[in-house]
Amino acid sequence: MRRPSAVSRLLTRLLQGFVVLCLIGGFLDLVYPPIAAAKLWLVRNIPPPPVTAAPGSVGDVIRMRVMPYRYLPSLGRVLTTFEAPGLHIDANGMRSNGTPPPVSPRATGYVLGSSQAFGFNIRDEQTLSAHLEHALQNVRIENYSGLNKTLPETVMRWQELTQQGGKPDFVVIVDGMISLSRDCFMQQDQQDEKRSTIFGYLYDTFRSKKGETVYHCQSENGAEQAVAHALYQVQSAIEYGRRQKTPFLLVIPPYPWVSGLNTSNLGAEMIPPQHRQMMESVYARLFEKLQALNAPEIVDLSRILPSDQPYMLDKGGHLSGNGNRILAVGIADVIKTRQW
C-alpha cells in the first residue's frame, strides 16, 4: 500500500485540527451566552457595598451597577426608579439632592447635562444640584441629568420635560462636550458592544489589551471638524433655549484638558501625553470660538477650580463633592447677578 505523501499528511492534520476547533467553538458558543447572562444577573442583583469613605473625598465612590432606564429616540437612555445607598432616582429620572426639598421655594430650576451634572461616583448630597440648591437658598433644584449625554440629547430632554408640563423658572445646562471627546478620541472597542460568540469575545479582548486607539483630532482638518461640530451643537442649544423664553445658562465646566488644573491624583499613565496635548489644543480652539459667539448664556467656569488640591475623580472630568461645591457657588453667583 502506497504511503501518503508528506503534503497529504499535513493537509489531513490541518483538516482534523480545523474540525476540532469547530467542535470546541460550537460547544463554547453554546456555553458562553448562559455564562454571560448569569454574569449580568449577578451584577444586577448583588447589592453594592456600603460607602464608608468620608463625604466629599475622592474615595467616596458609589459602586453604580446596571441601573434601569427607558430608551427613547433622540433621548437615548433615561434613568428610572433606582434606590441604593447614597443614590436615589425617581420614576422620571430625577436624582435626589440628599435632603428634603424646600417647602415653599421661591423658584424652581432644572439642572441638565451628562454624568458631570448627574454626579458620577458621588453621593446625592455631593452632586452639583445639591450644592446649587444650598447656595441659592429657598430654591428648588431638580436634577434631570443623565449618563453619557451629548448636548443635543440634553436639549431633547429639556423639550420632553417641557411637554410633560414642567416649565421651570430657569435651566442650567452643564455641557460635558461628550461629542467632542467622541470625535477626537475613539477607542476601537466600544464598551457597550457585546459579542455573541466566544471567538468574537476573545478577539475583542485581545484588541482591547493591545490598546488600539485612533486620535482623530491630530490632523488640522480633524480638529477643525470636531470643533465645528461642537460649536454647531452649542449654537443650536442656545437657539432652542431662547425660543423657550426661559432663562438659562450653558455652563462650561472644568475638564482634565484645561491647563493649570490639578490632576496629580490621576497619574500620568491614565492620560497619555500625546492625547493630553491634542485635547488641550482642541479645547483651547473651541474656547476661542465660544468667546467669539458673545452669547450671554454661555458661562465659562472651566478654570474655576483652585490648584491647591485635585478635585477631579477621573479623566472623564467627574468632580468630587468639594469640586461640585466650588462649581455650584460659581453658578449661583451668576444666577444672583441676573436676578432670576
Coordinates of C-alpha atoms in Angstrom, one line a residue, residues 52-292:
T52 CA -17.5 54.1 54.1
A53 CA -15.2 56.9 52.9
A54 CA -15.5 60.5 54.2
P55 CA -18.0 62.7 52.3
G56 CA -16.5 64.7 49.6
S57 CA -13.4 62.6 49.3
V58 CA -12.1 61.1 46.1
G59 CA -12.5 57.7 47.7
D60 CA -16.3 58.2 48.4
V61 CA -17.5 56.1 45.5
I62 CA -20.9 54.7 44.8
R63 CA -20.5 51.3 43.1
M64 CA -23.0 52.0 40.4
R65 CA -24.2 48.8 38.8
V66 CA -26.7 48.4 35.9
M67 CA -29.4 51.0 36.6
P68 CA -32.9 50.7 35.0
Y69 CA -33.7 53.0 32.2
R70 CA -36.2 53.7 29.4
Y71 CA -35.0 54.3 25.9
L72 CA -36.4 56.9 23.5
P73 CA -35.0 58.0 20.1
S74 CA -33.1 61.3 20.4
L75 CA -33.0 61.0 24.2
G76 CA -31.1 57.7 24.5
R77 CA -31.2 56.1 27.9
V78 CA -33.3 58.0 30.5
L79 CA -32.8 56.6 34.0
T80 CA -35.8 55.5 36.0
T81 CA -36.5 54.4 39.6
F82 CA -33.4 53.3 41.4
E83 CA -32.6 53.1 45.1
A84 CA -29.1 52.5 46.6
P85 CA -27.1 53.9 49.5
G86 CA -26.5 57.5 48.5
L87 CA -28.2 57.2 45.1
H88 CA -31.9 57.8 44.7
I89 CA -33.6 58.3 41.3
D90 CA -37.4 58.7 40.8
A91 CA -39.5 57.3 38.0
N92 CA -38.9 60.4 35.8
G93 CA -35.2 60.2 36.1
M94 CA -34.7 63.0 38.7
R95 CA -31.9 62.4 41.1
S96 CA -32.3 63.3 44.8
N97 CA -30.3 66.1 46.3
G98 CA -29.9 64.1 49.5
T99 CA -32.1 66.4 51.6
P100 CA -35.8 67.3 51.7
P101 CA -36.8 69.9 49.1
P102 CA -37.7 73.4 50.2
V103 CA -41.3 73.6 51.4
S104 CA -42.2 76.8 49.6
P105 CA -39.4 77.6 47.2
R106 CA -39.4 81.0 45.5
A107 CA -38.2 79.4 42.3
T108 CA -37.6 76.0 40.6
G109 CA -34.6 75.3 38.4
Y110 CA -33.6 72.3 36.3
V111 CA -30.0 71.0 36.1
L112 CA -29.5 69.1 32.8
G113 CA -26.4 67.5 31.3
S114 CA -24.3 64.4 31.3
S115 CA -22.5 62.5 34.1
Q116 CA -20.7 65.6 35.4
A117 CA -24.1 67.2 36.2
F118 CA -25.6 63.9 37.3
G119 CA -22.8 63.2 39.8
F120 CA -20.9 60.2 38.8
N121 CA -19.4 58.1 41.7
I122 CA -20.6 60.6 44.4
R123 CA -23.5 60.6 46.8
D124 CA -26.7 62.5 46.3
E125 CA -25.8 65.3 48.7
Q126 CA -22.4 65.8 46.9
T127 CA -23.9 66.5 43.5
L128 CA -23.8 69.8 41.7
S129 CA -27.5 70.2 42.0
A130 CA -27.4 69.6 45.8
H131 CA -24.7 72.2 46.3
L132 CA -26.5 74.6 43.9
E133 CA -29.7 74.3 45.9
H134 CA -27.8 75.1 49.1
A135 CA -26.0 78.0 47.5
L136 CA -29.2 79.7 46.1
Q137 CA -31.3 79.1 49.3
N138 CA -35.0 78.6 49.1
V139 CA -34.8 77.5 45.5
R140 CA -35.8 74.0 44.3
I141 CA -33.2 72.4 42.0
E142 CA -34.3 69.3 40.1
N143 CA -31.5 67.2 38.6
Y144 CA -32.6 65.5 35.4
S145 CA -29.1 64.9 34.1
G146 CA -28.1 61.5 32.6
L147 CA -25.1 59.5 31.8
N148 CA -23.0 59.8 28.6
K149 CA -25.3 62.5 27.2
T150 CA -24.5 64.7 24.2
L151 CA -25.7 68.3 24.1
P152 CA -28.4 67.5 21.6
E153 CA -29.7 64.7 23.8
T154 CA -29.7 67.1 26.7
V155 CA -31.7 69.7 24.7
M156 CA -34.2 67.0 23.8
R157 CA -34.5 66.0 27.4
W158 CA -35.4 69.7 28.2
Q159 CA -38.0 69.5 25.5
E160 CA -39.5 66.3 26.9
L161 CA -39.8 67.8 30.4
T162 CA -41.5 70.9 28.9
Q163 CA -44.0 68.7 27.1
Q164 CA -44.8 67.0 30.4
G165 CA -45.9 70.3 31.7
G166 CA -42.9 71.1 33.7
K167 CA -41.8 74.7 32.9
P168 CA -39.1 75.7 35.3
D169 CA -38.2 79.2 36.3
F170 CA -34.7 78.7 34.9
V171 CA -32.4 75.9 33.5
V172 CA -28.8 75.2 34.0
I173 CA -27.1 73.0 31.3
V174 CA -23.7 71.7 32.2
D175 CA -22.2 70.7 28.9
G176 CA -19.6 67.9 29.2
M177 CA -18.7 68.1 25.5
I178 CA -19.3 64.4 25.1
S179 CA -19.4 64.7 21.3
L180 CA -16.1 66.5 21.1
S181 CA -14.4 63.7 23.1
R182 CA -16.0 61.1 20.8
D183 CA -15.0 63.0 17.7
C184 CA -11.4 63.4 18.8
F185 CA -10.7 60.2 20.6
M186 CA -12.1 56.8 19.6
Q187 CA -11.4 53.6 21.4
Q188 CA -11.8 50.9 18.8
D189 CA -13.5 48.5 21.3
Q190 CA -16.8 50.1 22.3
Q191 CA -17.8 49.3 25.9
D192 CA -21.4 48.5 25.0
E193 CA -20.5 46.1 22.2
K194 CA -21.3 42.5 23.2
R195 CA -20.1 39.6 21.1
S196 CA -22.4 36.6 20.8
T197 CA -19.7 34.1 20.2
I198 CA -16.7 33.1 22.3
F199 CA -14.2 33.8 19.4
G200 CA -15.6 37.3 18.9
Y201 CA -15.3 37.9 22.6
L202 CA -11.7 36.7 22.7
Y203 CA -10.9 38.8 19.6
D204 CA -12.3 41.9 21.3
T205 CA -10.5 41.2 24.5
F206 CA -7.2 40.8 22.6
R207 CA -7.7 44.1 20.8
S208 CA -8.6 46.0 23.9
K209 CA -5.4 44.7 25.7
K210 CA -3.4 45.9 22.7
G211 CA -4.9 49.4 23.4
E212 CA -5.7 50.2 19.8
T213 CA -6.8 53.8 19.6
V214 CA -7.3 56.3 16.9
Y215 CA -6.7 60.0 17.5
H216 CA -8.9 61.7 15.0
C217 CA -8.1 65.3 16.0
Q218 CA -4.3 65.1 15.5
S219 CA -4.7 66.4 12.0
E220 CA -5.6 70.0 11.4
N221 CA -8.7 69.1 9.4
G222 CA -9.9 66.6 12.0
A223 CA -9.5 69.1 14.8
E224 CA -11.3 71.8 12.8
Q225 CA -14.2 69.5 12.0
A226 CA -14.6 68.3 15.6
V227 CA -14.6 71.9 16.9
A228 CA -17.1 73.0 14.2
H229 CA -19.4 70.1 15.3
A230 CA -19.2 71.1 19.0
L231 CA -19.8 74.7 18.1
Y232 CA -22.9 73.9 16.0
Q233 CA -24.4 71.9 18.9
V234 CA -23.8 74.9 21.2
Q235 CA -25.4 77.3 18.8
S236 CA -28.4 75.0 18.3
A237 CA -28.9 74.6 22.1
I238 CA -28.8 78.4 22.6
E239 CA -31.3 78.9 19.8
Y240 CA -33.6 76.4 21.3
G241 CA -33.3 77.9 24.8
R242 CA -34.1 81.4 23.6
R243 CA -37.3 80.1 21.9
Q244 CA -38.5 78.7 25.3
K245 CA -38.5 82.2 26.9
T246 CA -37.0 80.6 30.0
P247 CA -33.8 82.0 31.5
F248 CA -30.9 79.5 31.1
L249 CA -27.2 79.1 31.4
L250 CA -24.9 76.9 29.3
V251 CA -22.1 76.2 31.7
I252 CA -18.7 75.1 30.5
P253 CA -17.3 73.1 33.5
P254 CA -13.7 72.1 34.3
Y255 CA -12.2 69.5 32.0
P256 CA -9.0 67.4 32.5
W257 CA -7.6 69.2 29.4
V258 CA -7.6 72.7 30.9
S259 CA -4.1 73.8 31.6
G260 CA -3.3 74.5 35.3
L261 CA -5.9 72.0 36.6
N262 CA -4.6 69.8 39.4
T263 CA -4.8 66.3 38.2
S264 CA -2.0 64.8 40.3
N265 CA -4.3 62.1 41.7
L266 CA -5.0 60.7 38.2
G267 CA -1.5 59.6 37.4
A268 CA 0.3 60.4 34.1
E269 CA -0.2 56.8 32.9
M270 CA -4.0 57.4 32.7
I271 CA -3.7 60.2 30.2
P272 CA -1.0 59.6 27.6
P273 CA 0.9 62.8 26.8
Q274 CA 0.0 62.6 23.1
H275 CA -3.7 62.5 24.0
R276 CA -3.4 65.3 26.5
Q277 CA -1.5 67.6 24.2
M278 CA -4.1 67.0 21.4
M279 CA -7.1 67.6 23.6
E280 CA -5.6 70.8 25.2
S281 CA -5.1 72.2 21.8
V282 CA -8.6 71.3 20.6
Y283 CA -10.3 72.7 23.7
A284 CA -8.3 75.9 23.5
R285 CA -9.5 76.3 19.9
L286 CA -13.1 75.6 21.0
F287 CA -13.0 78.2 23.8
E288 CA -11.8 80.9 21.4
K289 CA -14.8 80.0 19.1
L290 CA -17.2 80.2 22.1
Q291 CA -15.9 83.6 23.2
A292 CA -16.4 84.9 19.6

